[in-house]
Coordinates of C-alpha atoms and ligand atoms in Angstrom, one line a residue:
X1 CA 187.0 163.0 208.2
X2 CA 189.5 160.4 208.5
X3 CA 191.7 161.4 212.1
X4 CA 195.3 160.8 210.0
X5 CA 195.6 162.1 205.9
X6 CA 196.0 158.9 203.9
X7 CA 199.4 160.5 203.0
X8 CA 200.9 160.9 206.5
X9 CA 201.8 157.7 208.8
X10 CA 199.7 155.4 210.3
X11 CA 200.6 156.9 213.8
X12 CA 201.3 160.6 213.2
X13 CA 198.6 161.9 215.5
X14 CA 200.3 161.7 218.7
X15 CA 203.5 163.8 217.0
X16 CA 204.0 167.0 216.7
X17 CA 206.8 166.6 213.8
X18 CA 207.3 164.8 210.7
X19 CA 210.1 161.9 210.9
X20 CA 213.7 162.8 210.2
X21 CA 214.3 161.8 206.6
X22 CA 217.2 159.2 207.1
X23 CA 215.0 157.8 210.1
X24 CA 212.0 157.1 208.0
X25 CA 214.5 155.1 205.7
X26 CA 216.1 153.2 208.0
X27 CA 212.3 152.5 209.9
X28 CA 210.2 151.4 206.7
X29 CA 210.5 148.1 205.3
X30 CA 208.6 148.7 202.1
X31 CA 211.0 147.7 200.0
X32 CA 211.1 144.1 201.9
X33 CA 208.0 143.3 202.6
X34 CA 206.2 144.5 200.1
X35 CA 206.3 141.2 198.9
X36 CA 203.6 140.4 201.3
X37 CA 200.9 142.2 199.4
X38 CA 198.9 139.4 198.1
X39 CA 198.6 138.4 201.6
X40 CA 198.2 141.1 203.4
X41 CA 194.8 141.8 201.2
X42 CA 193.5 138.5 201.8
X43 CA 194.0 139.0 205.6
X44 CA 192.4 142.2 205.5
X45 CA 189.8 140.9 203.8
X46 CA 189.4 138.5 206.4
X47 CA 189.4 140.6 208.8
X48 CA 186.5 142.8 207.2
X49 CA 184.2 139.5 207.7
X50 CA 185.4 139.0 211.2
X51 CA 184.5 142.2 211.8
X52 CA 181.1 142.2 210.6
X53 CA 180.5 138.9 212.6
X54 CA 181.6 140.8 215.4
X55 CA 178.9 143.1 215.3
X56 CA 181.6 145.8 214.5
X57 CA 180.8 146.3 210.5
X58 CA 177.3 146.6 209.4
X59 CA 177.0 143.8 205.9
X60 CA 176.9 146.9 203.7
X61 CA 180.2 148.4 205.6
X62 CA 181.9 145.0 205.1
X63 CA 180.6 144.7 201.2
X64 CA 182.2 148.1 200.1
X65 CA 185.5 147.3 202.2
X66 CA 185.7 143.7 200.3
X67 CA 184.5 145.8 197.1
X68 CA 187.9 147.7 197.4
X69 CA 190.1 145.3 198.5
X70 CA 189.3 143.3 195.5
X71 CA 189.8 146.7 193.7
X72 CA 193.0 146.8 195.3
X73 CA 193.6 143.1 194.4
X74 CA 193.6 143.9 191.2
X75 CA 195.9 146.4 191.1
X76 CA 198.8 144.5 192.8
X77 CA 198.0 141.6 190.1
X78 CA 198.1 144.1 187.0
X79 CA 201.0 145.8 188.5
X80 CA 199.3 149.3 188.4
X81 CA 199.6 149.5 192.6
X82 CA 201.4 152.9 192.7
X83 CA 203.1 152.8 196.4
X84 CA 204.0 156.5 197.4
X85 CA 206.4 157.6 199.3
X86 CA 204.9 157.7 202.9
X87 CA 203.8 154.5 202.5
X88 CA 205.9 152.9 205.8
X89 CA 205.2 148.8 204.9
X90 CA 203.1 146.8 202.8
X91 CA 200.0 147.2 205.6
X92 CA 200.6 150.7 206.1
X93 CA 200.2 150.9 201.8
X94 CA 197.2 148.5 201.4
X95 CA 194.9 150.3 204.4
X96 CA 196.1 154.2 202.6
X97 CA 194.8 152.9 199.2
X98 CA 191.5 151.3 200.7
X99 CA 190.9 154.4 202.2
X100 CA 191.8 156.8 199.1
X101 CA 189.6 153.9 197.1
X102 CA 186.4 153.6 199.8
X103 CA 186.7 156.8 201.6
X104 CA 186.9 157.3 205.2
X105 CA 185.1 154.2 205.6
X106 CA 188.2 152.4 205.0
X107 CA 189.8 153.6 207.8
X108 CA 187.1 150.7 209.8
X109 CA 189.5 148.1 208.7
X110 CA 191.9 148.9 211.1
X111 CA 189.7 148.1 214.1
X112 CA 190.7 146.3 216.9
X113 CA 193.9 144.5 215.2
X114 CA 197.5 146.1 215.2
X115 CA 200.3 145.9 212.5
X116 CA 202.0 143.5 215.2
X117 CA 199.5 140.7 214.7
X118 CA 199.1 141.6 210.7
X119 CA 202.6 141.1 210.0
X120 CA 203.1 137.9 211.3
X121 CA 199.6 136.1 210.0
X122 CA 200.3 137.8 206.4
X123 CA 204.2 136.3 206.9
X124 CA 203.2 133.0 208.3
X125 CA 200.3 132.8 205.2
X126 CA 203.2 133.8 202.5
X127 CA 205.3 130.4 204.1
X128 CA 202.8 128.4 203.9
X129 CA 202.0 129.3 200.3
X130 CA 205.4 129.3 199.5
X131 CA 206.6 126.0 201.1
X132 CA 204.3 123.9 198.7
X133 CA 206.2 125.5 196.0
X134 CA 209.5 124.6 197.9
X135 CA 208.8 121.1 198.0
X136 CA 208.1 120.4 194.4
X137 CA 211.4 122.5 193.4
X138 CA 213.1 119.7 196.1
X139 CA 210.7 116.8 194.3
X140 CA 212.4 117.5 191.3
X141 CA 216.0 116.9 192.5
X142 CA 214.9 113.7 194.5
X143 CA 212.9 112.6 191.3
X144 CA 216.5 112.9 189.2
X145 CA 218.8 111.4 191.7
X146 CA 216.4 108.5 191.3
X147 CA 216.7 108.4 187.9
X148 CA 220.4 108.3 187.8
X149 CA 220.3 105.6 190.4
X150 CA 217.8 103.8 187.8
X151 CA 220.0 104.6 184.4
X152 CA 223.3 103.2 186.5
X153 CA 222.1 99.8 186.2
X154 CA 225.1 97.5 187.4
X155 CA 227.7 99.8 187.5
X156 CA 230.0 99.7 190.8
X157 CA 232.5 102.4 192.0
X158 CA 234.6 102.3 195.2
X159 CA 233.0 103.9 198.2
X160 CA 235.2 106.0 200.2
X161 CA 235.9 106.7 203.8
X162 CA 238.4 109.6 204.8
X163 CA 238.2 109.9 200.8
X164 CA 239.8 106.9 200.4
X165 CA 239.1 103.9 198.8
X166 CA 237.4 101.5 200.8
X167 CA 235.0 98.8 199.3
X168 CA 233.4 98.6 196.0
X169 CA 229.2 100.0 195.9
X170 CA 226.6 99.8 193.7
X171 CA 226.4 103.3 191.7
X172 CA 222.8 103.2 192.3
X173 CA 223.4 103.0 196.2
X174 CA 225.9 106.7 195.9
X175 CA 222.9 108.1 194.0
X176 CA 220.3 107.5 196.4
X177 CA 222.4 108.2 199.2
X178 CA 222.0 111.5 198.4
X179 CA 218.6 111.1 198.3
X180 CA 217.7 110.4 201.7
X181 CA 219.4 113.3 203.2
X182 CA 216.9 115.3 201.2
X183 CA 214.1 113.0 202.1
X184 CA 214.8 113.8 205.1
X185 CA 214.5 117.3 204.8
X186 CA 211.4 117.1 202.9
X187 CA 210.0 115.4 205.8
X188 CA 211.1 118.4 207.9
X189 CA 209.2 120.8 205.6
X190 CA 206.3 118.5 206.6
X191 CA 207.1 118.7 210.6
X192 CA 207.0 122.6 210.3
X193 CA 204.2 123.1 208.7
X194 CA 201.5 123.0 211.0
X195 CA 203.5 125.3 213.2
X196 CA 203.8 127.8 210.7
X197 CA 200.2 127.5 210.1
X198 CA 198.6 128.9 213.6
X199 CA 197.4 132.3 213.0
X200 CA 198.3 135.3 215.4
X201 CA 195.4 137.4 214.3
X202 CA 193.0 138.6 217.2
X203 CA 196.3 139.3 219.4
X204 CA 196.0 142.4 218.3
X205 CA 199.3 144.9 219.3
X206 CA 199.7 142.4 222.6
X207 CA 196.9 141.8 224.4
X208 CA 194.4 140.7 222.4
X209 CA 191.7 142.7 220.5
X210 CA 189.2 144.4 222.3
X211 CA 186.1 143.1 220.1
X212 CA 184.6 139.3 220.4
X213 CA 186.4 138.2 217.3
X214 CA 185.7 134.5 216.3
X215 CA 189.3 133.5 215.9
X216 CA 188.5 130.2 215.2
X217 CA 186.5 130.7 212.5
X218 CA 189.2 133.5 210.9
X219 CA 191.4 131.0 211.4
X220 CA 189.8 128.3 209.4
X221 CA 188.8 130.9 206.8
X222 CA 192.3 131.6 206.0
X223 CA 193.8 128.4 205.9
X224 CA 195.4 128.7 209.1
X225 CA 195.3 125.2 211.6
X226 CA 195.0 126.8 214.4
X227 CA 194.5 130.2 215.9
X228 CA 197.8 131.0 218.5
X229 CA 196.9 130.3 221.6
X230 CA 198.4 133.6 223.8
X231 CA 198.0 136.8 222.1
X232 CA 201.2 138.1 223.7
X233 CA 203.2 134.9 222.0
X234 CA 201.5 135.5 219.1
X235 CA 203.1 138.6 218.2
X236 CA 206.4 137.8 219.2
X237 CA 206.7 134.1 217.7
X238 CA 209.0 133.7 215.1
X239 CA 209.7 130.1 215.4
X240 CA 208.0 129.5 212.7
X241 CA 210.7 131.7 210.8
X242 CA 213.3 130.2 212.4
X243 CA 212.9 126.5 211.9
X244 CA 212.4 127.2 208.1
X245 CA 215.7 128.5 208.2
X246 CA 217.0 125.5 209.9
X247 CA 215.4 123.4 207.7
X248 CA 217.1 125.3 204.3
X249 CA 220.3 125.9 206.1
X250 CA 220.4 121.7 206.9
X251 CA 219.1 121.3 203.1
X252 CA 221.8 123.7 202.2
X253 CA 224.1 121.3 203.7
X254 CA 223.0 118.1 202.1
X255 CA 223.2 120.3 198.8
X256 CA 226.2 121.4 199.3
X257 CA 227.9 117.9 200.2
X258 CA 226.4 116.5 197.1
X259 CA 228.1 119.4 194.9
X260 CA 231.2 118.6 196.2
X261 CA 231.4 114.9 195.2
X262 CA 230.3 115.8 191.8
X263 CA 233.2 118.6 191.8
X264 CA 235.3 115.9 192.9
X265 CA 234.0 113.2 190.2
X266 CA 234.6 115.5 187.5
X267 CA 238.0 116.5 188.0
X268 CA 240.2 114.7 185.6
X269 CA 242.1 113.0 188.3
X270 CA 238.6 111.3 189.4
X271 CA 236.8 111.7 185.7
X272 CA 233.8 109.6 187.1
X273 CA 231.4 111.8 186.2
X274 CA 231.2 114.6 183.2
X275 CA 229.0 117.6 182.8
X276 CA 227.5 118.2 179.6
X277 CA 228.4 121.9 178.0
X278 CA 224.8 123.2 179.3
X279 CA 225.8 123.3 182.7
X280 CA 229.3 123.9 182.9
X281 CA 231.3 126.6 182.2
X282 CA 234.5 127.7 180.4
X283 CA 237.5 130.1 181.4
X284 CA 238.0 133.3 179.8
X285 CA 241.8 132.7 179.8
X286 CA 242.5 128.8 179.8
X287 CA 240.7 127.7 176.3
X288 CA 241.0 123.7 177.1
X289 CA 239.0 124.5 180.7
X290 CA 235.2 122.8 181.5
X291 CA 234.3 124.2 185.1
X292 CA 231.7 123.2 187.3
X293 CA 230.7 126.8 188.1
X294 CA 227.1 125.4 188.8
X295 CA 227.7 123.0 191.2
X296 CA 230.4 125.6 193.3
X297 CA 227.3 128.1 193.6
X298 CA 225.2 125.2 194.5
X299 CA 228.2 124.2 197.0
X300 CA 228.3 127.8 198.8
X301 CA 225.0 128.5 198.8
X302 CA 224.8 126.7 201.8
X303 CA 226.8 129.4 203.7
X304 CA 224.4 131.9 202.2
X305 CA 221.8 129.9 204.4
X306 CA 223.4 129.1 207.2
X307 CA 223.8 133.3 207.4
X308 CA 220.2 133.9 207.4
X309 CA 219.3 131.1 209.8
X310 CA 222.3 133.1 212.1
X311 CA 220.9 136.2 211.7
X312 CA 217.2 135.2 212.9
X313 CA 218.5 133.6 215.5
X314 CA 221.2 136.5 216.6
X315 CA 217.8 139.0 216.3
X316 CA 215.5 136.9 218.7
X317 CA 217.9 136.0 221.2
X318 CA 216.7 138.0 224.6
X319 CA 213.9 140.0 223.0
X320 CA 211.5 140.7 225.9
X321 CA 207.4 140.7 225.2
X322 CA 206.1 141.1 223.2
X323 CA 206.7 142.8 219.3
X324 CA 209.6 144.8 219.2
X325 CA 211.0 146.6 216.0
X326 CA 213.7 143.9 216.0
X327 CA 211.5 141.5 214.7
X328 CA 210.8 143.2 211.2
X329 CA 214.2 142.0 210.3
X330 CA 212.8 138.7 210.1
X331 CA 211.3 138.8 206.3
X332 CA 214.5 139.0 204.4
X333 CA 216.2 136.5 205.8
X334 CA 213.0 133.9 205.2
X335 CA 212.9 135.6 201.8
X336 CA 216.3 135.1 201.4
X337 CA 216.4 131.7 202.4
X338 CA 213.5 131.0 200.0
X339 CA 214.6 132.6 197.2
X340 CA 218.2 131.1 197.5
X341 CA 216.7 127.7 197.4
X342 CA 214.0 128.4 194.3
X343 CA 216.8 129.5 192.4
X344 CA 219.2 126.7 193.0
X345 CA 217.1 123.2 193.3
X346 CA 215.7 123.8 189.6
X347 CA 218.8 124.2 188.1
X348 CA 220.4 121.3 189.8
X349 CA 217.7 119.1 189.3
X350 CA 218.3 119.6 185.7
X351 CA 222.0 119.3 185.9
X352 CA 222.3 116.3 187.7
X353 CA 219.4 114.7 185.0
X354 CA 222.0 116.0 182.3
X355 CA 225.2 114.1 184.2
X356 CA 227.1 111.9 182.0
X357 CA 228.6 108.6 184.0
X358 CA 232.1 107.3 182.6
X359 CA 231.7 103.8 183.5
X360 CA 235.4 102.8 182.4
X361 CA 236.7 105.2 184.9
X362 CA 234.6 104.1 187.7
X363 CA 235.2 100.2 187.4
X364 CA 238.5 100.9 186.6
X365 CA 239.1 102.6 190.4
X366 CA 237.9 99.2 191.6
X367 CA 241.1 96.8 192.2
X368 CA 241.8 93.8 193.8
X369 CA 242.2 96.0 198.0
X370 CA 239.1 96.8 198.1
X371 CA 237.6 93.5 198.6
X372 CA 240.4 93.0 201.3
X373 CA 237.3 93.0 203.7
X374 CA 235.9 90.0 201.8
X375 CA 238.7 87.8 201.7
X376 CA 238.5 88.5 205.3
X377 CA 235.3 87.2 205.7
X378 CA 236.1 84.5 203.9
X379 CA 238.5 83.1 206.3
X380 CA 236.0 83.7 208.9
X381 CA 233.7 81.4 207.4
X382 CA 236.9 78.9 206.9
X383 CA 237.4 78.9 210.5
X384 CA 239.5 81.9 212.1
X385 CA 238.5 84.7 214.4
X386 CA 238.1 87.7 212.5
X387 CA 240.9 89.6 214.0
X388 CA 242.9 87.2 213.0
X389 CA 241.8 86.7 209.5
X390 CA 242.2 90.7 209.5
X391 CA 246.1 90.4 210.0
X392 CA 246.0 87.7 207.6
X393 CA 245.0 89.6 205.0
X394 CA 246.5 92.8 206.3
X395 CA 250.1 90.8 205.8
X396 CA 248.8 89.5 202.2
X397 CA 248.3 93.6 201.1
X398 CA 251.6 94.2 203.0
X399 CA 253.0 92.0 200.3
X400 CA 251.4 93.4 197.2
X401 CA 252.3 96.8 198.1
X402 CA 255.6 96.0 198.6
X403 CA 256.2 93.9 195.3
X404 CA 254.2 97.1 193.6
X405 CA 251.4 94.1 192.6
X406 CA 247.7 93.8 193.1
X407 CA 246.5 91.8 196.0
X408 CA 245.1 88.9 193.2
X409 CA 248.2 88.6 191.3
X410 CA 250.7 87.3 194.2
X411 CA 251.9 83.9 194.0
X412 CA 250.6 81.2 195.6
X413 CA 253.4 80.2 197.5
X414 CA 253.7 83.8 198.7
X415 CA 250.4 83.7 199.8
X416 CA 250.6 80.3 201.4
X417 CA 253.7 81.1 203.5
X418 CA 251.3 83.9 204.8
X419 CA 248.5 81.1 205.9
X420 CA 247.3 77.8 203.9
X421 CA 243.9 79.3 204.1
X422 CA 245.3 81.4 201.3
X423 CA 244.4 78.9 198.1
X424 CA 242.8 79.8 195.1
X425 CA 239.3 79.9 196.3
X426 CA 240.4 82.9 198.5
X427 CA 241.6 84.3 195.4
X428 CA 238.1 83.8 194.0
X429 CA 237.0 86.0 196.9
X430 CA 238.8 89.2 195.5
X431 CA 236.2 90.4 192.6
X432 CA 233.7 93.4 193.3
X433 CA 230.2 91.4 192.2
X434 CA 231.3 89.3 194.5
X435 CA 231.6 91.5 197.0
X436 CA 228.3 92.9 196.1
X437 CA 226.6 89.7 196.0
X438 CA 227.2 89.5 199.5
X439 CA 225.7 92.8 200.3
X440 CA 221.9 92.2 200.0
X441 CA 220.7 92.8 203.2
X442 CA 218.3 95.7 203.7
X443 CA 219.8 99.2 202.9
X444 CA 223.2 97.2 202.0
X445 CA 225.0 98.3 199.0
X446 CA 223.8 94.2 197.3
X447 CA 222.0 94.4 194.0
X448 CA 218.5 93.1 195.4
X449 CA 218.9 95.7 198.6
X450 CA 219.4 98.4 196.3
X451 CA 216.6 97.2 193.9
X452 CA 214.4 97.3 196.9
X453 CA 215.7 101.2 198.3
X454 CA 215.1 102.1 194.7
X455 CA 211.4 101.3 195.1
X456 CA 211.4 102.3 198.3
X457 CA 212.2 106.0 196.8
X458 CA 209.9 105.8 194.2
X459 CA 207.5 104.8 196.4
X460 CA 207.8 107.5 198.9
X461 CA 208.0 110.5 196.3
X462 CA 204.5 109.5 195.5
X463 CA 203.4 111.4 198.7
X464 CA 203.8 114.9 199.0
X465 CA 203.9 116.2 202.4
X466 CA 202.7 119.7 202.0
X467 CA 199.2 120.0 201.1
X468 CA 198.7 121.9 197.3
X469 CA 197.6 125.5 197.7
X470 CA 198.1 126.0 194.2
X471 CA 195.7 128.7 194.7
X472 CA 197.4 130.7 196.7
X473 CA 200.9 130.0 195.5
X474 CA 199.4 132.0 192.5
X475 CA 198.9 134.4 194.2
X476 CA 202.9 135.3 195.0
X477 CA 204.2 134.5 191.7
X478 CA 201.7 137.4 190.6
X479 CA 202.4 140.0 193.2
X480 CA 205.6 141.0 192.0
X481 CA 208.7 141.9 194.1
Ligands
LIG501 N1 206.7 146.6 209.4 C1 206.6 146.0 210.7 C2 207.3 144.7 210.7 O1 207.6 144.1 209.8 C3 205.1 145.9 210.9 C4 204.8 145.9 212.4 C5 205.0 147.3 212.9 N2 204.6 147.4 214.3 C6 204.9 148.4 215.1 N3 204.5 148.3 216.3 N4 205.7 149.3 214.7 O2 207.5 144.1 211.8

């Protein structure tokens, strides 16, 4: 007979007692990382052929154990997995049900490796699977900020500093300045990866296990770069965790600041941009209202990341070696983190396709000042030092401000009296394809540089930078939640 009843804890042969009630609550994590299941099978799985390598399992011991973890496969993917209530966590439910489904047999499974390592190769094999899905959700948002930078053609808008007007830019060039922010990021997901991927198994509870596993080789079977190289920083690494955090929080971020522009551009006192009926929203009260509900949540989601990179962080600050309890608390914030993000790149990806551009409005919030810079310029190449030149023209919008005029409708004589260098062909200067034109340097705001960024973009979306484990990733979107 098995030494513990598969319906008492994994550990309840040293005590005397049962738990106290609210204790067990407080202690199991069921409910959180249950999610884990998929993985958790495939580990164990794993493990089972580790084993048998080891010498441990006999090939007919390992066949029945792999015989009822596909049995128990099965179950989580049909749904009929009934979890009782002494099951502690997601391992502590998957070894009861392969022993209830093999016998005592199944209790085998649990030799030489500990919860401690488990947890973190099934949790480090759920981010792997699930960051490949994360980067096509963030694809899809790149992918339609390109094509609003493609559909904007020739279209010019000021560009702002301290949010306020400063020099006329390509609309093209706002669009895809959002983009590589989440480039950016993307790359990020890339950086982590292959830190997430090293596999603790083997560690064991801290020291290692006490049979001559072949990590290596478990390591490679799983998908896993690497085994971890110190069995006590195997346990109690949660970098991995951590930096995916960072990486959503900064993502959050570059969300968030994008949100708020188009906020901004909607508003009627901007009325750049307008968002079609499917993604806005109305007010129960104020019949004439169109909100941007969408891109608020989109806009305070970041805080909702930037709590759950916090929190990890708070957690692992001074933990000694190796696994402590604390550590559990790690799954639903990287859970948290993920789901946030799944839920809110689709949806803008598909609202910032459906963005309609007033183009009236933005050409219209171009005048004459903004190319004060230019005619600046101009006077440079006529001659004068550029700081002078700047009070030149500094003098010239002086003027125009205080006749209430536009800088290209003050009289010549006016202008003259300011400097003769202020003829008609400085006048000339003062027109925002002009301005444009002289803007084609690389990553300027010039219709050639912008043509050029735009391939550029394209050409880099081509290349995903997390490798497609499409198989896996099934594997979550079945295990239910
Ligand atoms: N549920 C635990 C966690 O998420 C599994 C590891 C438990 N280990 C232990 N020594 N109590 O961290």
């Amino acid at each position: 007979m098995d030494e513990t009843s598969a319906s008492s804890p994994l550990w309840a042969g040293r005590f005397e007692q049962p738990m106290d009630a609210a204790a067990w609550t407080l202690n199991a994590s069921l409910h959180v990382d249950r999610r884990l299941a998929l993985a958790d099978v495939r580990v164990n799985r794993a493990w089972a052929e580790a084993l048998e390598e080891a010498g441990v399992l006999s090939a007919a011991e390992r066949a029945a154990l792999v015989a009822g973890l596909e049995l128990l496969e099965q179950e989580f993917r049909s749904g009929v997995f009934v979890f009782q209530p002494t099951d502690e966590d997601i391992h502590t439910a998957v070894e009861r049900r392969l022993r209830e489904l093999v016998g005592p047999l199944g209790g085998k499974i649990a030799t030489g490796r500990s919860r401690n390592d488990l947890v973190a190769t099934d949790a480090r094999l759920w981010l792997m699977e699930q960051l490949c899905h994360l980067e096509t959700a963030l694809i899809e948002v790149q992918k339609a900020l390109v094509e609003q930078a493609e559909a904007s053609a020739d279209l010019y808008l000021p560009g702002y500093t301290h949010l306020q007007r400063a020099q006329p830019i390509l609309l093209a060039h706002w669009w895809l300045a959002y983009f590589w922010p989440l480039e950016r990021d993307r790359q990020r997901l890339g950086d982590l990866y292959p830190r997430v991927a090293v596999m603790p198994m083997g560690a064991a509870a801290l020291a290692g296990s006490g049979f001559p596993i072949d990590r290596e080789h478990l390591a490679q079977r799983l998908g896993f770069l690497a085994a971890a190289p110190n069995s006590l920083d195997a346990v109690a690494d949660r970098d991995f965790a951590a930096e995916f955090l960072f990486v959503a929080a900064m993502l959050g971020i570059h969300l968030s600041q994008l949100a708020e522009m188009v906020i901004l551009f909607c508003s009627q006192e901007f009325g750049f941009l307008e968002i079609p009926d499917a993604f806005a929203t109305g007010s129960s009260l104020m019949p004439q209202k169109k909100n941007p509900d969408l891109f608020e949540l989109t806009r305070a989601k970041a805080g909702t990341l930037l709590g759950h990179l916090t929190a990890l962080m708070t957690v692992l600050k001074g933990l000694p070696l190796a696994y402590n309890k604390d550590l559990q608390e790690d799954k639903a914030q990287v859970f948290g983190a993920m789901d946030t993000l799944l839920g809110v790149l689709p949806v803008l990806a598909a609202a910032l396709r459906a963005l309609r551009v007033k183009p009236e409005r933005l050409q219209a919030a171009v005048s004459a000042e903004l190319m004060a810079t230019d005619l600046a310029d101009y006077l440079v190449e006529q001659g004068l030092p550029f700081r002078e030149a700047h009070a030149v023209v500094g003098q010239a919008v002086r003027l125009a401000l205080a006749r209430g005029r536009s800088l290209d409708t003050l009289d010549r004589e006016a202008l003259q009296a300011i400097h003769p260098l202020l003829d008609e062909h400085a006048l000339a200067i003062l027109e925002p394809r002009h301005s444009l034109a002289r803007r084609n340097l690389s990553g300027g705001s010039g219709p050639l540089a912008v043509s050029a960024q735009l391939r550029a973009a394209q050409a880099v979306l081509a290349r995903r930078v997390i490798l497609d484990r499409s198989e896996n990733v099934r594997d979550e979107r079945t295990s239910g939640s």
